[in-house]
Each structure stands twice: as structure tokens, then as C-alpha cells.
Amino acid sequence: EPEVTQTPSHQVTQMGQEVILRCVPISNHLYFYWYRQILGQKVEFLVSFYNNEISEKSEIFDDQFSVERPDGSNFTLKIRSTKLEDSAMYFCASSEVGQGYNSPLHFGNGTRLTVT
Amino acid sequence: AQKVTQAQTEISVVEKEDVTLDCVYETRDTTYYLFWYKQPPSGELVFLIRRNSFDEQNEISGRYSWNFQKSTSSFNFTITASQVVDSAVYFCALSEAGSNYQLIWGAGTKLIIKP
């Protein structure tokens, strides 16, 4: 069964550094998402992406975050200047159609980001 | 106010017992969707089920069953004859037009199945 893949599985970075989290969505999916989960807390929506642009973003997704689909397969999340509070598990997800059409999200295994 | 409430923070049962995980949601939309996801200790999020607001039919999938009741705004999840491999955190989530269909997650219920 096709799956969403994320790399790396664990990223350790120093405060103030830039990180790029990578995702390869399922190939025939058109909608892509990033969610995060701070340890022990609920999952939070960050951003959705469709047709090469952001379709929705949460208030968490401020100017230090950006997303990109640099080629036909990858979908990246960049954090420009990491803060301690950015430490979390970051999940990429994709779906065939938008969430509004009852399309389940398929999640990757997550990247655990640790900011020291 | 919480839109998705999973009041049970942690449940611990002995293997083979049945267990029900509660989910109560809040929405003013008439069209919405409800989901359950499983997060095993390895950390990934595994889709289990989705249900739209117009379909109150309960669903059974093997040892898993879901009871959707609009009258009480609940979407409860029951595992029959639990197994150790069922140990995980289970999340209920809501997707509604009023929130642009972003997934709104409950806090999760940690389920521990003891051998």
C-alpha cells in the first residue's frame, strides 16, 4: 500500500538554526499538509497546500515557517530560525481530495525535531 | 471550549477485555466528519475510520466498532477482546466547514492492554 514517507526520522538542531523537514506524499494525492504534535499533547494543524500554494494555515504557521514543493514528489517544511518551543513531532500528510470532501488524511511516520 | 473532548486520559485493561473510548464533539455545522486515528508507541498516525454527519450507521471492522450518536454528539470507539498490540494512543478528530475542514483533534486516550 502506498504511504507517505518522511525524512529524517529524528532531527536535532541548535536554537536559531534553519531546518528542512522532507516529505514524499502518496503519488496520486493532490493535497498536502503539515501537522505537529508537541510531546504529550494533541496534534495541531499547521498548513495545507494545494496546486502549488498554501490553501490554509493556522496561527502557529508564522513567518518563520514556509512550505515548498520543489519538484514533483517532495513536499518540504522549512523553519528558518528554530526556537526551543519548536521541538515537536512533525507529521506530513496527503489526501486525494481536500479534507472538505471527506478524504482521509494519510500520515507519514513523523519527524521528531529536537531544538537544543 | 473544547471542540473534541476525550475525557479518558488513560485506560488500562487486561487482555481480552472489551474497552470503549469516548469521544464527544461540538459543532454548529450540519456537515462535518469524524475520524479516529491510532498512534502506537512507534509514533506514527494510523487512520482507522471516518464518518460523515449524515451517516449515523454504526460500523464494525473486525474487533473494532464505532457508535455514532448525533443526539449526544458522541462518536465512541469499542475494541472487543483487546490485545496487547492495541496498546496505543487513540485520537478522535473533527473536520467541519466552519473550520475550513481542518482536522481538530482531541487530546487522545492512552490505552494500555496488559497481558
Tab-separated table of C-alpha atoms in Angstrom:
chain	number	residue	atom	x	y	z
A	1	GLU	CA	0.000	0.000	0.000
A	2	PRO	CA	1.409	3.413	-0.921
A	3	GLU	CA	2.499	5.503	2.001
A	4	VAL	CA	3.729	8.924	2.946
A	5	THR	CA	7.426	8.943	3.774
A	6	GLN	CA	9.235	11.490	5.905
A	7	THR	CA	12.906	12.129	6.408
A	8	PRO	CA	14.745	12.330	8.671
A	9	SER	CA	13.013	10.419	11.423
A	10	HIS	CA	14.823	12.491	14.023
A	11	GLN	CA	16.486	15.885	13.640
A	12	VAL	CA	18.481	17.627	16.329
A	13	THR	CA	19.345	21.259	15.801
A	14	GLN	CA	20.552	24.239	17.771
A	15	MET	CA	18.335	27.178	18.519
A	16	GLY	CA	18.444	29.734	15.730
A	17	GLN	CA	19.377	27.248	13.046
A	18	GLU	CA	17.300	26.546	9.964
A	19	VAL	CA	15.844	23.096	9.407
A	20	ILE	CA	14.112	21.497	6.474
A	21	LEU	CA	11.802	18.584	7.028
A	22	ARG	CA	11.116	16.474	3.991
A	23	CYS	CA	8.112	14.507	2.898
A	24	VAL	CA	7.164	12.434	-0.094
A	25	PRO	CA	3.366	12.292	-0.301
A	26	ILE	CA	1.440	9.494	-1.953
A	27	SER	CA	1.931	9.932	-5.670
A	28	ASN	CA	-1.648	10.470	-6.846
A	29	HIS	CA	-2.579	12.736	-3.952
A	30	LEU	CA	-3.130	16.412	-4.590
A	31	TYR	CA	-3.437	17.904	-1.113
A	32	PHE	CA	-0.590	18.071	1.328
A	33	TYR	CA	-0.464	19.024	4.978
A	34	TRP	CA	1.836	19.556	7.892
A	35	TYR	CA	0.736	18.926	11.438
A	36	ARG	CA	2.755	18.954	14.612
A	37	GLN	CA	2.475	17.297	17.978
A	38	ILE	CA	4.347	18.662	20.946
A	39	LEU	CA	5.304	15.766	23.197
A	40	GLY	CA	2.319	14.505	25.139
A	41	GLN	CA	-0.060	16.995	23.595
A	42	LYS	CA	-2.673	16.961	20.894
A	43	VAL	CA	-1.983	17.106	17.191
A	44	GLU	CA	-2.169	20.629	15.729
A	45	PHE	CA	-2.754	21.750	12.175
A	46	LEU	CA	-0.040	23.898	10.621
A	47	VAL	CA	-0.725	24.273	6.919
A	48	SER	CA	-2.388	22.778	3.873
A	49	PHE	CA	-1.060	23.050	0.346
A	50	TYR	CA	-2.760	22.572	-2.983
A	51	ASN	CA	-1.878	23.464	-6.537
A	52	ASN	CA	1.492	24.826	-5.509
A	53	GLU	CA	0.200	27.244	-2.966
A	54	ILE	CA	-0.891	27.396	0.636
A	55	SER	CA	-4.638	26.883	0.923
A	56	GLU	CA	-4.970	27.181	4.694
A	57	LYS	CA	-2.652	27.903	7.581
A	58	SER	CA	-3.048	28.124	11.307
A	59	GLU	CA	-1.866	30.874	13.603
A	60	ILE	CA	1.040	28.632	14.547
A	61	PHE	CA	2.323	28.871	10.990
A	62	ASP	CA	4.000	32.263	11.294
A	63	ASP	CA	6.699	33.889	9.191
A	64	GLN	CA	9.396	31.545	10.376
A	65	PHE	CA	7.660	28.655	8.619
A	66	SER	CA	7.456	28.028	4.905
A	67	VAL	CA	6.466	25.138	2.687
A	68	GLU	CA	7.529	24.202	-0.763
A	69	ARG	CA	7.024	21.558	-3.376
A	70	PRO	CA	10.383	21.854	-5.108
A	71	ASP	CA	9.757	19.046	-7.587
A	72	GLY	CA	7.015	16.609	-8.481
A	73	SER	CA	7.474	14.403	-5.475
A	74	ASN	CA	8.820	16.230	-2.424
A	75	PHE	CA	6.978	18.492	-0.027
A	76	THR	CA	9.110	20.355	2.489
A	77	LEU	CA	8.610	22.329	5.658
A	78	LYS	CA	11.280	24.880	6.477
A	79	ILE	CA	11.709	26.501	9.861
A	80	ARG	CA	14.006	29.479	9.432
A	81	SER	CA	15.233	30.179	12.933
A	82	THR	CA	14.288	27.417	15.290
A	83	LYS	CA	13.185	28.050	18.841
A	84	LEU	CA	13.110	25.679	21.770
A	85	GLU	CA	9.334	25.568	21.562
A	86	ASP	CA	9.528	24.221	18.014
A	87	SER	CA	10.590	20.889	19.455
A	88	ALA	CA	7.840	18.503	18.444
A	89	MET	CA	6.910	15.644	16.172
A	90	TYR	CA	6.082	16.993	12.724
A	91	PHE	CA	3.714	14.966	10.607
A	92	CYS	CA	3.273	15.272	6.894
A	93	ALA	CA	0.006	14.071	5.385
A	94	SER	CA	-1.589	13.856	1.994
A	95	SER	CA	-5.050	13.198	0.619
A	96	GLU	CA	-6.623	12.598	-2.760
A	97	VAL	CA	-9.056	15.438	-2.427
A	98	GLY	CA	-9.444	18.175	0.138
A	99	GLN	CA	-10.436	17.470	3.694
A	100	GLY	CA	-13.811	19.008	2.946
A	101	TYR	CA	-14.709	16.111	0.749
A	102	ASN	CA	-14.308	13.581	3.443
A	103	SER	CA	-10.982	12.368	2.216
A	104	PRO	CA	-8.960	10.735	4.944
A	105	LEU	CA	-5.508	12.034	5.544
A	106	HIS	CA	-2.670	9.563	5.216
A	107	PHE	CA	0.129	10.460	7.580
A	108	GLY	CA	3.826	9.802	7.430
A	109	ASN	CA	5.701	8.386	10.392
A	110	GLY	CA	6.733	11.824	11.518
A	111	THR	CA	9.995	13.666	12.078
A	112	ARG	CA	10.928	14.279	15.671
A	113	LEU	CA	12.553	17.705	15.858
A	114	THR	CA	14.624	18.480	18.926
A	115	VAL	CA	15.851	22.045	19.333
A	116	THR	CA	18.622	22.468	21.902
B	1	ALA	CA	-14.329	25.404	24.675
B	2	GLN	CA	-13.041	22.052	23.515
B	3	LYS	CA	-14.442	21.010	20.192
B	4	VAL	CA	-13.350	17.426	20.626
B	5	THR	CA	-13.274	16.002	24.106
B	6	GLN	CA	-11.722	12.714	25.007
B	7	ALA	CA	-12.338	12.676	28.715
B	8	GLN	CA	-10.396	9.477	29.367
B	9	THR	CA	-6.741	10.381	29.567
B	10	GLU	CA	-5.610	6.825	30.137
B	11	ILE	CA	-7.324	3.449	30.269
B	12	SER	CA	-5.733	0.234	31.404
B	13	VAL	CA	-7.365	-3.151	30.900
B	14	VAL	CA	-6.321	-6.755	30.876
B	15	GLU	CA	-6.032	-8.509	27.554
B	16	LYS	CA	-9.288	-9.928	26.152
B	17	GLU	CA	-11.415	-7.372	27.936
B	18	ASP	CA	-13.639	-5.091	25.901
B	19	VAL	CA	-12.895	-1.387	26.133
B	20	THR	CA	-14.709	1.716	24.943
B	21	LEU	CA	-13.007	5.005	24.211
B	22	ASP	CA	-15.263	8.022	24.435
B	23	CYS	CA	-15.322	10.991	22.113
B	24	VAL	CA	-17.666	13.951	22.416
B	25	TYR	CA	-17.597	16.705	19.848
B	26	GLU	CA	-19.050	20.149	19.453
B	27	THR	CA	-20.047	21.775	16.192
B	28	ARG	CA	-22.703	24.035	14.767
B	29	ASP	CA	-22.205	22.771	11.252
B	30	THR	CA	-24.664	20.335	9.758
B	31	THR	CA	-21.968	18.847	7.551
B	32	TYR	CA	-18.953	17.519	9.357
B	33	TYR	CA	-16.740	14.486	9.541
B	34	LEU	CA	-15.400	12.473	12.411
B	35	PHE	CA	-12.263	10.405	12.471
B	36	TRP	CA	-10.356	8.052	14.699
B	37	TYR	CA	-6.600	7.679	14.454
B	38	LYS	CA	-4.279	5.334	16.303
B	39	GLN	CA	-0.791	6.353	17.420
B	40	PRO	CA	1.220	3.305	18.507
B	41	PRO	CA	4.390	3.686	20.601
B	42	SER	CA	6.413	3.998	17.393
B	43	GLY	CA	4.750	7.383	16.864
B	44	GLU	CA	3.053	7.225	13.500
B	45	LEU	CA	-0.591	8.174	12.997
B	46	VAL	CA	-2.745	5.420	11.567
B	47	PHE	CA	-6.141	6.208	10.089
B	48	LEU	CA	-8.886	3.966	11.452
B	49	ILE	CA	-12.231	5.351	10.360
B	50	ARG	CA	-14.097	8.385	9.075
B	51	ARG	CA	-17.782	9.046	9.386
B	52	ASN	CA	-19.818	11.875	7.873
B	53	SER	CA	-22.554	13.626	9.777
B	54	PHE	CA	-25.309	12.204	7.615
B	55	ASP	CA	-24.427	8.614	8.261
B	56	GLU	CA	-25.314	7.515	11.765
B	57	GLN	CA	-24.992	3.870	10.968
B	58	ASN	CA	-22.669	2.149	13.350
B	59	GLU	CA	-19.698	0.373	11.881
B	60	ILE	CA	-17.891	-2.803	12.750
B	61	SER	CA	-14.494	-3.773	11.449
B	62	GLY	CA	-13.198	-6.951	12.997
B	63	ARG	CA	-12.715	-6.304	16.700
B	64	TYR	CA	-13.299	-2.574	16.243
B	65	SER	CA	-16.689	-0.910	16.300
B	66	TRP	CA	-17.857	2.657	16.336
B	67	ASN	CA	-21.045	4.107	17.754
B	68	PHE	CA	-22.022	7.467	16.293
B	69	GLN	CA	-24.868	9.246	18.078
B	70	LYS	CA	-25.723	12.735	16.915
B	71	SER	CA	-28.235	13.175	19.743
B	72	THR	CA	-25.395	13.105	22.250
B	73	SER	CA	-22.661	14.386	19.898
B	74	SER	CA	-20.628	11.305	20.549
B	75	PHE	CA	-18.522	9.016	18.417
B	76	ASN	CA	-17.319	6.241	20.662
B	77	PHE	CA	-14.889	3.520	19.757
B	78	THR	CA	-15.025	-0.002	21.162
B	79	ILE	CA	-12.358	-2.649	20.959
B	80	THR	CA	-13.659	-6.133	21.619
B	81	ALA	CA	-11.375	-8.814	23.038
B	82	SER	CA	-8.480	-6.393	23.356
B	83	GLN	CA	-4.939	-7.474	22.557
B	84	VAL	CA	-1.576	-6.164	23.696
B	85	VAL	CA	-0.972	-4.821	20.185
B	86	ASP	CA	-3.930	-2.500	20.669
B	87	SER	CA	-1.874	-0.516	23.161
B	88	ALA	CA	-1.568	2.973	21.725
B	89	VAL	CA	-2.867	6.499	21.990
B	90	TYR	CA	-6.164	6.892	20.169
B	91	PHE	CA	-7.233	10.252	18.805
B	92	CYS	CA	-10.676	11.349	17.805
B	93	ALA	CA	-10.826	14.246	15.341
B	94	LEU	CA	-13.449	16.516	13.817
B	95	SER	CA	-13.483	18.199	10.430
B	96	GLU	CA	-16.146	20.870	9.872
B	97	ALA	CA	-16.965	23.519	7.330
B	98	GLY	CA	-16.740	26.260	9.943
B	99	SER	CA	-13.059	25.479	10.449
B	100	ASN	CA	-12.342	25.051	6.751
B	101	TYR	CA	-12.281	21.329	7.303
B	102	GLN	CA	-9.022	21.367	9.201
B	103	LEU	CA	-8.749	18.373	11.440
B	104	ILE	CA	-9.442	19.348	15.033
B	105	TRP	CA	-8.015	16.765	17.359
B	106	GLY	CA	-8.952	15.548	20.766
B	107	ALA	CA	-6.281	15.208	23.412
B	108	GLY	CA	-6.105	11.465	22.929
B	109	THR	CA	-6.710	8.473	25.152
B	110	LYS	CA	-3.769	6.310	26.067
B	111	LEU	CA	-4.859	2.688	26.047
B	112	ILE	CA	-2.747	0.157	27.889
B	113	ILE	CA	-3.513	-3.500	27.391
B	114	LYS	CA	-1.860	-5.704	29.969
B	115	PRO	CA	-1.099	-9.333	29.137
